[in-house]
CSV table of C-alpha atoms in Angstrom, one decimal:
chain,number,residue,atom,x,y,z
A,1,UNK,CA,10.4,94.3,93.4
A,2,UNK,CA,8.5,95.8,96.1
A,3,UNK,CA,8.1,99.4,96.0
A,4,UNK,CA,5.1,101.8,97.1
A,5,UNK,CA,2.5,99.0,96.5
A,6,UNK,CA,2.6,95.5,95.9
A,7,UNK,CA,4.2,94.3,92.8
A,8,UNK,CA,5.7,91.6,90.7
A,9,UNK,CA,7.6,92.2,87.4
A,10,UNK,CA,6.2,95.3,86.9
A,11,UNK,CA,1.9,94.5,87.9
A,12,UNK,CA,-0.1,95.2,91.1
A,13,UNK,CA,-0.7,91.9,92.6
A,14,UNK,CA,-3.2,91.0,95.5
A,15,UNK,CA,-2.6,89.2,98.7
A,16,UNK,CA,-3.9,86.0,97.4
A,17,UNK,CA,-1.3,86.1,94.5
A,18,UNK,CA,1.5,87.1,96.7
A,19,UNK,CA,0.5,84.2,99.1
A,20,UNK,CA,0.9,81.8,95.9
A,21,UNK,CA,4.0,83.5,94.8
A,22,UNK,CA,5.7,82.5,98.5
A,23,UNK,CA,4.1,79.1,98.5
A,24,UNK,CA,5.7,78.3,95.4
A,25,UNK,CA,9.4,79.7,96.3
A,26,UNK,CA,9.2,77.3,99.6
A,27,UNK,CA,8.2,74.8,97.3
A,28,UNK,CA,11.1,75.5,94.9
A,29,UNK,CA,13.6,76.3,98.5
A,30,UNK,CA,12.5,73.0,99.5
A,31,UNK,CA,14.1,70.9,96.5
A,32,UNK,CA,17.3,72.9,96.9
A,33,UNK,CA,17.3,72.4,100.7
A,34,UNK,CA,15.6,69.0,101.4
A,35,UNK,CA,17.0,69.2,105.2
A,36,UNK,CA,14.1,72.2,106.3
A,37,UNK,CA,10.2,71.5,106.3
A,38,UNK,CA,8.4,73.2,103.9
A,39,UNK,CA,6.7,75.0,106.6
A,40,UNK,CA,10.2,76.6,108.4
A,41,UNK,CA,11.0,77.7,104.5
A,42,UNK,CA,7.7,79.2,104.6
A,43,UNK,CA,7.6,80.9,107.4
A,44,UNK,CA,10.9,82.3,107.2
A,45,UNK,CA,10.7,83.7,102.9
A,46,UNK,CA,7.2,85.3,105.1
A,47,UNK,CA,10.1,86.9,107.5
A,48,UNK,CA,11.8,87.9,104.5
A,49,UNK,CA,8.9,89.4,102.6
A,50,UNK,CA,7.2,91.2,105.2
A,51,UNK,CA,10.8,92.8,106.0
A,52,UNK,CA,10.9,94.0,102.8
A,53,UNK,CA,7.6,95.7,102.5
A,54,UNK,CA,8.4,97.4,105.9
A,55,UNK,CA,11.2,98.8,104.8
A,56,UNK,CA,9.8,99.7,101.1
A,57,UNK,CA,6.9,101.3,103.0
A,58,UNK,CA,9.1,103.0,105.3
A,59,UNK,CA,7.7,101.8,108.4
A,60,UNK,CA,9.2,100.1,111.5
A,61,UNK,CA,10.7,96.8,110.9
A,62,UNK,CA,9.2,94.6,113.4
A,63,UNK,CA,11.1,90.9,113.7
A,64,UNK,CA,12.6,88.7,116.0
A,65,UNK,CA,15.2,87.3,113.9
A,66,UNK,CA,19.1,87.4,115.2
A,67,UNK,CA,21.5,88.7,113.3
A,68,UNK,CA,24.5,86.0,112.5
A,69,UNK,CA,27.7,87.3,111.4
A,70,UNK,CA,29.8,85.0,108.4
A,71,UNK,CA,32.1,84.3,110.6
A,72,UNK,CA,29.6,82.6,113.3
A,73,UNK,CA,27.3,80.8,110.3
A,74,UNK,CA,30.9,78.8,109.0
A,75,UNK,CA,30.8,76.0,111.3
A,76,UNK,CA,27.0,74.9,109.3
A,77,UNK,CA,28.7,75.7,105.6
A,78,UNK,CA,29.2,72.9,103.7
A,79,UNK,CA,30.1,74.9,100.7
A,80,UNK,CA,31.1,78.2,99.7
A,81,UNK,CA,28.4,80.7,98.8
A,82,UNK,CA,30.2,81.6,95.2
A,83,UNK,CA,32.4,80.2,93.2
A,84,UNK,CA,34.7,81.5,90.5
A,85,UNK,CA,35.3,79.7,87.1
A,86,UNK,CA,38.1,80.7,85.4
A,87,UNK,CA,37.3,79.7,82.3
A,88,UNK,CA,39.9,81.3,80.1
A,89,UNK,CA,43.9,80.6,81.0
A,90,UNK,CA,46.2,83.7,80.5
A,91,UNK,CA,47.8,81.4,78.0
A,92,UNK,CA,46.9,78.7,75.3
A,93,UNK,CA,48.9,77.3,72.8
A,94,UNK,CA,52.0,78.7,74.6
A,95,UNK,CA,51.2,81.8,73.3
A,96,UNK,CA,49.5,84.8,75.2
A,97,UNK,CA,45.6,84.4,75.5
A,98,UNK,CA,44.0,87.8,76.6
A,99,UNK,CA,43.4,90.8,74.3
A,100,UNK,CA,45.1,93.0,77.5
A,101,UNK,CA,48.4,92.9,79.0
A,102,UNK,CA,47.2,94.8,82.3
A,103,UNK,CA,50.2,95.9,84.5
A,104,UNK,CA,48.3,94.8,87.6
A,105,UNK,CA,47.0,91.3,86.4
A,106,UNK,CA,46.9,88.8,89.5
A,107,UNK,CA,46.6,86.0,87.1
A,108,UNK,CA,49.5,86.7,84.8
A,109,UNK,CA,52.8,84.2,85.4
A,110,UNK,CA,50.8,82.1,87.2
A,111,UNK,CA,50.9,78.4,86.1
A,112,UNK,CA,47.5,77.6,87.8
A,113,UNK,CA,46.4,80.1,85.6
A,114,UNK,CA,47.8,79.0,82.4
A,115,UNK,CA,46.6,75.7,82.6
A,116,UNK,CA,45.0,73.8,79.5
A,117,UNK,CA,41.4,74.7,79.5
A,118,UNK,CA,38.5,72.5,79.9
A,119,UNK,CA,36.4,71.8,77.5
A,120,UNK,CA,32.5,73.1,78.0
A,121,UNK,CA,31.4,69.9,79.0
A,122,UNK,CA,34.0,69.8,81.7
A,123,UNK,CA,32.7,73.0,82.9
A,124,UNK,CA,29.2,71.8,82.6
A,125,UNK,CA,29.8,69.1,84.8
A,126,UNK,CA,31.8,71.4,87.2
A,127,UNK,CA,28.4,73.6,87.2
A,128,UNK,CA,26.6,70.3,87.9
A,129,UNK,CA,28.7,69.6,90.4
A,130,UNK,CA,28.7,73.4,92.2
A,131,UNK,CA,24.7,72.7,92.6
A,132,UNK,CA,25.2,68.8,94.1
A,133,UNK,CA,27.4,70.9,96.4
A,134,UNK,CA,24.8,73.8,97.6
A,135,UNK,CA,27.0,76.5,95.9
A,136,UNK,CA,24.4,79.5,94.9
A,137,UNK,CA,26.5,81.9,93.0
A,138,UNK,CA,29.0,81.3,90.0
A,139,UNK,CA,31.4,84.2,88.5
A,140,UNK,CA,32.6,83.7,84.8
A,141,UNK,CA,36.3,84.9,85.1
A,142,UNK,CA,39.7,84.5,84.1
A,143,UNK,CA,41.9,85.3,82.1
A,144,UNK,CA,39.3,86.7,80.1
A,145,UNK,CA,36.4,84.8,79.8
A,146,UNK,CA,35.0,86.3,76.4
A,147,UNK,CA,37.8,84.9,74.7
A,148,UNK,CA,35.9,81.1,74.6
A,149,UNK,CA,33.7,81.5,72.3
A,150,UNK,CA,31.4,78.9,74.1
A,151,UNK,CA,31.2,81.1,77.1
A,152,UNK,CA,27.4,82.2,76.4
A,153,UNK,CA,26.5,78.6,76.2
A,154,UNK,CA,28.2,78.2,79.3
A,155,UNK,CA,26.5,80.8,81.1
A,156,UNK,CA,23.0,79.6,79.7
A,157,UNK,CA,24.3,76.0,81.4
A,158,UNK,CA,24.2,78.3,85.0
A,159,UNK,CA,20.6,79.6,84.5
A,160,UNK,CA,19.9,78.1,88.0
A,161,UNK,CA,23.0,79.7,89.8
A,162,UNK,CA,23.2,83.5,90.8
A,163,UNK,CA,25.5,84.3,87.6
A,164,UNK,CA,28.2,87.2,87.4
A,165,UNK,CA,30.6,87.9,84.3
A,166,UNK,CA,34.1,89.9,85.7
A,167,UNK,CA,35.2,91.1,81.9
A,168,UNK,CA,37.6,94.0,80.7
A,169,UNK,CA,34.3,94.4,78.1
A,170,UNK,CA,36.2,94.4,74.6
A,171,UNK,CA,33.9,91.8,73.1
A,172,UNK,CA,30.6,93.0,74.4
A,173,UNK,CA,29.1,94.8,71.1
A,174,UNK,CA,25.0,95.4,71.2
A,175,UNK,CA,24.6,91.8,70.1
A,176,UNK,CA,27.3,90.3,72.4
A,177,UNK,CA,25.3,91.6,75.6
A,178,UNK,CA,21.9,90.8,73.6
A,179,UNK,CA,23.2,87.6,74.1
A,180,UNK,CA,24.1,87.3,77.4
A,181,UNK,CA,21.0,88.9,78.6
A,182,UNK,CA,18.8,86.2,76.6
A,183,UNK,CA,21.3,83.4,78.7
A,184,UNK,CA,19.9,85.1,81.6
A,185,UNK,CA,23.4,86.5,83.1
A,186,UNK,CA,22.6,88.2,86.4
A,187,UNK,CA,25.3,90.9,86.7
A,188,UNK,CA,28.1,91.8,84.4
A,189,UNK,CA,31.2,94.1,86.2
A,190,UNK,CA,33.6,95.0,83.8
A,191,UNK,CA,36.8,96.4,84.5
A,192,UNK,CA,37.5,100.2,84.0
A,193,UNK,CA,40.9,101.9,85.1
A,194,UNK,CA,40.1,105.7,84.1
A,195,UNK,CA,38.4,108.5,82.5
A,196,UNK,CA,41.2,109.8,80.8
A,197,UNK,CA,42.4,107.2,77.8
A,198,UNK,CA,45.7,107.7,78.2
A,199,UNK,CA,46.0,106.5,81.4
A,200,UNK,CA,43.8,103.4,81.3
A,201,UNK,CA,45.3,102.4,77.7
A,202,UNK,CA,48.7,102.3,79.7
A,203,UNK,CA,47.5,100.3,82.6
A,204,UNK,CA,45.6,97.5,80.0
A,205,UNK,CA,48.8,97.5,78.2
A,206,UNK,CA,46.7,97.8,75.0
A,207,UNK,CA,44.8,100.5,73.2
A,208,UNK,CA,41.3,99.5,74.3
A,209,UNK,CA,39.7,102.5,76.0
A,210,UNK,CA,37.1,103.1,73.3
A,211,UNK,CA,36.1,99.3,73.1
A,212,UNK,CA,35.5,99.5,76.9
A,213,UNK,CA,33.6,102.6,76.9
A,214,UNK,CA,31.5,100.8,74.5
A,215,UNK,CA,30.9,97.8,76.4
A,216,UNK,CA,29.8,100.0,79.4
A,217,UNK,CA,26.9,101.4,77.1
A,218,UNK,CA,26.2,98.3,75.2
A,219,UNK,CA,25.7,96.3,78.5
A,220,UNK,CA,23.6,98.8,79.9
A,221,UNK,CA,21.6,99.6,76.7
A,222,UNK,CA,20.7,95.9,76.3
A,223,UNK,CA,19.6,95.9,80.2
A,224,UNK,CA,22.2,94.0,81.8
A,225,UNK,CA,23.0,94.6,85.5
A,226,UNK,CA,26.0,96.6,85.1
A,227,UNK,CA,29.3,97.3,87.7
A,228,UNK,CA,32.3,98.9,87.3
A,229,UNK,CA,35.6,98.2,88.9
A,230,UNK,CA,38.6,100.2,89.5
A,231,UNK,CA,41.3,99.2,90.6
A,232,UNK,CA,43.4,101.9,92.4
A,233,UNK,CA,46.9,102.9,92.0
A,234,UNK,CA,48.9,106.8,91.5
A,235,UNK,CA,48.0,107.1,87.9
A,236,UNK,CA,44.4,107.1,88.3
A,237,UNK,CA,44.4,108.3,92.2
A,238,UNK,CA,41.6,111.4,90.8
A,239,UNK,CA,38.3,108.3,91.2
A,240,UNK,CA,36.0,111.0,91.3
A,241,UNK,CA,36.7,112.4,87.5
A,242,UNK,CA,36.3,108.6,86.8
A,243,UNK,CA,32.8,108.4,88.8
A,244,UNK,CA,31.8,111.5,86.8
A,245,UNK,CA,32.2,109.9,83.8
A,246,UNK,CA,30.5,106.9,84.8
A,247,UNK,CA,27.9,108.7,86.8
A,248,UNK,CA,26.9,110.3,83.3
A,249,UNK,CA,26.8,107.6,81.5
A,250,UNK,CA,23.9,105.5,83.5
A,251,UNK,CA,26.3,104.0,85.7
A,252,UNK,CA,24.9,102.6,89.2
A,253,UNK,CA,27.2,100.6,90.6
A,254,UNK,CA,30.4,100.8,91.4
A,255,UNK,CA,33.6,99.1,93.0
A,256,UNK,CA,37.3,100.4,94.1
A,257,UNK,CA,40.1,98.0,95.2
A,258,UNK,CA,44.0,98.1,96.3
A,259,UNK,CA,46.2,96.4,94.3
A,260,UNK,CA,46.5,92.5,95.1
A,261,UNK,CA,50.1,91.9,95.7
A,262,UNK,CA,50.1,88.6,93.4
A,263,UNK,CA,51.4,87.9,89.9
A,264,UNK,CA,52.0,90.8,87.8
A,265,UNK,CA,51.6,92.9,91.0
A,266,UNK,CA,54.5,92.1,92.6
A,267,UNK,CA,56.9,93.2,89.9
A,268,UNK,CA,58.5,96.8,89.4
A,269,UNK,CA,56.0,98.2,87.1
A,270,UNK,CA,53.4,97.6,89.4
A,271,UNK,CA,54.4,98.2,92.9
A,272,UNK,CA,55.7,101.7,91.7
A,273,UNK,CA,52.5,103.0,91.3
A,274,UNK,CA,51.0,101.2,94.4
A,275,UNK,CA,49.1,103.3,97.0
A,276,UNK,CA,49.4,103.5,100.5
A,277,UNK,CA,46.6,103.0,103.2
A,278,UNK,CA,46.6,106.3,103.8
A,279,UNK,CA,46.4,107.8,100.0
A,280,UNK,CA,43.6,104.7,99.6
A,281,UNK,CA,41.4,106.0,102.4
A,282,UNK,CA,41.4,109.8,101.0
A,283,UNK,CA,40.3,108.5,97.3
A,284,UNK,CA,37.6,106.4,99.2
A,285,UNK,CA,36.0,109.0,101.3
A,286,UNK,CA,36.2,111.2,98.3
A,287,UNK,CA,34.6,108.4,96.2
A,288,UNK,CA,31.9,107.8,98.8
A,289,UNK,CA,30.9,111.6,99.3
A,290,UNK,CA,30.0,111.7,95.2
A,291,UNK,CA,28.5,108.7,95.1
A,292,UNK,CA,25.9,110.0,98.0
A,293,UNK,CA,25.4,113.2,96.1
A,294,UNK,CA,24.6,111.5,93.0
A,295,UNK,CA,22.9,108.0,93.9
A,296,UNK,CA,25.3,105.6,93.1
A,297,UNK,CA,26.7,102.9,95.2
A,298,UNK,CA,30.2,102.4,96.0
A,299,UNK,CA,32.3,99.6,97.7
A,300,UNK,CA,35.7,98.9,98.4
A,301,UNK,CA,36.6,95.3,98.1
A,302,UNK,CA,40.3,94.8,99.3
A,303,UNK,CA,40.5,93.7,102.6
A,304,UNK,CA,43.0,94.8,104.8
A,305,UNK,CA,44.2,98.1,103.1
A,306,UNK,CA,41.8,100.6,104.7
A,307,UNK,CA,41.3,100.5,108.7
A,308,UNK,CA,37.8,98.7,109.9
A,309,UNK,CA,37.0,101.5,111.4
A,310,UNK,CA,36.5,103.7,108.4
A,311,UNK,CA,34.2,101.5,106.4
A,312,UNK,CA,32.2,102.2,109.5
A,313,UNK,CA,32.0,106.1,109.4
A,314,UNK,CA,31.3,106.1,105.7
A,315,UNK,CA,28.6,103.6,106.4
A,316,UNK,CA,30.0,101.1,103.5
A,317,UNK,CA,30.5,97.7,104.4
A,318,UNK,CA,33.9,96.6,105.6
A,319,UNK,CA,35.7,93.9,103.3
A,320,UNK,CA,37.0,90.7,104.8
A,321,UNK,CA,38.6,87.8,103.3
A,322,UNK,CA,36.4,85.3,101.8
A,323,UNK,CA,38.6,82.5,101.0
A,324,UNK,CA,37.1,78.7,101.8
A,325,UNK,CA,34.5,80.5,103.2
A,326,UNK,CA,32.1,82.6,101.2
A,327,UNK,CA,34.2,81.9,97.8
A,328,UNK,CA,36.7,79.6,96.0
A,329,UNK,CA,37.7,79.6,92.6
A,330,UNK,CA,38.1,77.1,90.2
A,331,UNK,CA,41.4,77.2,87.6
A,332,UNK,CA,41.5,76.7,83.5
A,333,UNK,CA,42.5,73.2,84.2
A,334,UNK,CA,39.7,72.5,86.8
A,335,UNK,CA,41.6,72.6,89.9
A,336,UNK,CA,40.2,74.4,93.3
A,337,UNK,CA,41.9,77.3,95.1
A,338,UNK,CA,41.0,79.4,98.5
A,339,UNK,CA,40.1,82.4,95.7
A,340,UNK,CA,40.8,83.8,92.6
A,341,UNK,CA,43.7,85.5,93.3
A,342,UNK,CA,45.5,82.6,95.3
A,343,UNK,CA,47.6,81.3,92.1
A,344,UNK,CA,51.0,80.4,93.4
A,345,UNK,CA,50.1,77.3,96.1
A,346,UNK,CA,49.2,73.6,95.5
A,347,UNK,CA,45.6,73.3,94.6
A,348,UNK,CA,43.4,72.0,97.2
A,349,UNK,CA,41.9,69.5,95.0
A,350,UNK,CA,40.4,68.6,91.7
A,351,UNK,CA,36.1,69.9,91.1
A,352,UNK,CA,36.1,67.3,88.1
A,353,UNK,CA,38.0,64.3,89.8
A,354,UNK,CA,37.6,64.5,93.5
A,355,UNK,CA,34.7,64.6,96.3
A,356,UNK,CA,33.3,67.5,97.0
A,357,UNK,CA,33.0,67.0,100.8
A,358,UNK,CA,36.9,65.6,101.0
A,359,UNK,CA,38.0,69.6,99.5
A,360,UNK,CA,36.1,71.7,101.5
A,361,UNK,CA,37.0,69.3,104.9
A,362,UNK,CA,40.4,69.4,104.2
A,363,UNK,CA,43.0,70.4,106.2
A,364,UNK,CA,44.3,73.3,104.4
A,365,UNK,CA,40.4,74.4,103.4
A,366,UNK,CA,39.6,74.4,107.0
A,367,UNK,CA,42.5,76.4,108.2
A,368,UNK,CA,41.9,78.7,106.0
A,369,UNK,CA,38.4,79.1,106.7
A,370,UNK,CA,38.4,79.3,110.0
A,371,UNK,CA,41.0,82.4,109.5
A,372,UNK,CA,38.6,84.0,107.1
A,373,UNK,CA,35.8,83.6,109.8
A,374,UNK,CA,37.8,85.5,112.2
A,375,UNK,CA,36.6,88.6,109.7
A,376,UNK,CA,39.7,90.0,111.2
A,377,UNK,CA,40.1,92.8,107.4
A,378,UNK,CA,43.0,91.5,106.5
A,379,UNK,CA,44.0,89.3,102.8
A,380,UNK,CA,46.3,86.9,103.3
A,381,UNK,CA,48.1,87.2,100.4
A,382,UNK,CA,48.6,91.0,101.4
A,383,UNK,CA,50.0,89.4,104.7
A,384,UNK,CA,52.2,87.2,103.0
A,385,UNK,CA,53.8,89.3,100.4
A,386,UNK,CA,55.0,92.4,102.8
């Protein structure tokens, strides 16, 4: 990382070095995107670079590059930019296969998500597939994705991807997260309701507020990139006692969310304690005032719930939906959906069984996409559940 002077892992390096460095990343660009010459990829991680150290030095940042929006790039995407695996199905066996029963679940009741899972060698040739595809970023999901007990060979299989773990933490001892930081896992955000036990135990459906505590330390102990998520409702509406907490134990990174009005969400239980724009928008600005007192990031990540215009005075980025455009998902059984969430429609296609190119040019893909692009803030599935 650059800071103050010019470094790599850790050393002082020369210009010389960092002129090898960038050779060898166009070099390495250049296998992954065949289409450029060496010298564009060149010039343009040299962009990048000398961006960086501007900024890290504090001076003016001097460049002629336009800025492109998502929504403008979509027409040259050929491929999402991440894509979900949900590796784990909510059931297996026709029995219950998480070690939570969270009242807020999107997944849960969902046959797409209680499909039979794949076997690892399925998913290793979905991984194989992702990179044929140009897809940079993969997110081990579910269900919960600790319950295979392949999953760290799994994640070693996506060295070469951008790789994020979404886990509610109950498995990650010390030598759990040992593991997963040897397989080279990029990020790990693990799920995290509230401060106060009581009130996450009830929303997990399951007395596991130690064992998450836990994973929070053990993941950060072990040097994993660690974020927590919240998602927000009237039982744990007081974020900032939950941001404390976090906050002292080493906690950087944070996220917030609505409730997605999708599976278990849409029943009784859960739309009783659902928030309203309004009450969201108060928790948020409160959430965002502590986190710039105490130097911690925050970011809300339901589109649609909070007005555009807010994300702008708080100086957050605004969330937009991603689906068939900047994510997909990919189900137990190995079928493709717009996003993670989007349980309850037809598939769009099959990642083990059918061409890559046919999915993503597909008539419902490309709808779809080119109603994300509009960045307009607002989740479809939000849309079509009111």
């Amino acid at each position: 990382m650059i800071r103050e002077t010019n470094r790599y892992d850790g050393k002082e390096i020369g210009e010389e070095q960092i002129q090898s460095i960038l050779n060898k990343t166009a070099e390495n660009v250049k296998k992954i995107m065949p289409v450029f010459t060496k010298r564009q990829i060149k010039n343009d991680i040299q962009t990048i670079y000398r961006t960086l150290k501007q900024i890290a030095h504090r001076e003016e940042v001097t460049t002629d590059v336009q800025y492109m929006s998502l929504g403008e790039y979509a027409q040259y995407m050929t491929a999402p930019h991440r894509m979900d695996l949900m590796v784990s199905a909510m059931t297996k066996n026709g029995k219950w296969h998480c070690n939570q029963k969270c009242i807020h679940c999107y997944a849960a009741g969902q046959n797409l998500s209680e499909e039979e899972e794949l076997s690892a060698e399925d998913w290793k040739k979905i991984l194989k597939k992702c990179r044929t595809a140009g897809i940079v970023q993969v997110t081990f999901t579910g269900g919960e994705p600790t319950m295979r007990d392949d999953l760290i060979e799994l994640i070693r299989e996506a060295r070469w991807f951008v790789s994020r773990l979404n886990t509610n933490g109950i498995r990650l001892t010390r030598e759990y997260c040992h593991e997963l930081y040897k397989a080279e896992l990029d990020s790990v955000q693990i799920t995290f309701y509230s401060q106060d036990p009581e009130i996450h135990n009830r929303l997990v459906g399951a007395s596991q507020y130690q064992n998450t505590v836990n994973a929070i330390e053990n993941a950060l102990s072990e040097g994993l990139s660690v974020s927590v998520n919240t998602p927000l409702c009237t039982l744990n509406a007081d974020y900032v006692k939950t941001l404390e907490f976090l906050h002292e134990k080493g906690v950087i990174y944070v996220t917030c969310s609505g409730l997605i009005t999708t599976g278990n969400a849409v029943r009784d239980e859960s739309e009783q304690l659902q928030l309203t724009s309004s009450q969201l928008e108060k928790i948020l600005r409160e959430g965002v005032r502590y986190c710039n007192e105490n130097g911690m990031e925050i970011a809300f990540t339901s589109p649609g719930w909070i007005e555009a215009s807010v994300f702008e005075e708080l100086n957050i980025p605004a969330p937009s939906c991603g689906a068939c455009l900047s994510n997909m998902a990919v189900t137990p059984g190995g079928n493709i959906v717009p996003c993670q969430s989007w349980l309850s429609d037809q598939p769009l296609g099959s990642m083990l069984h059918d061409d890559w190119e046919t999915i993503w040019e597909s008539e419902i893909c490309t709808a779809q996409r080119n109603y994300s692009s509009e960045m307009t803030g607002e989740c479809p599935l939000r849309r079509y559940c009111q």
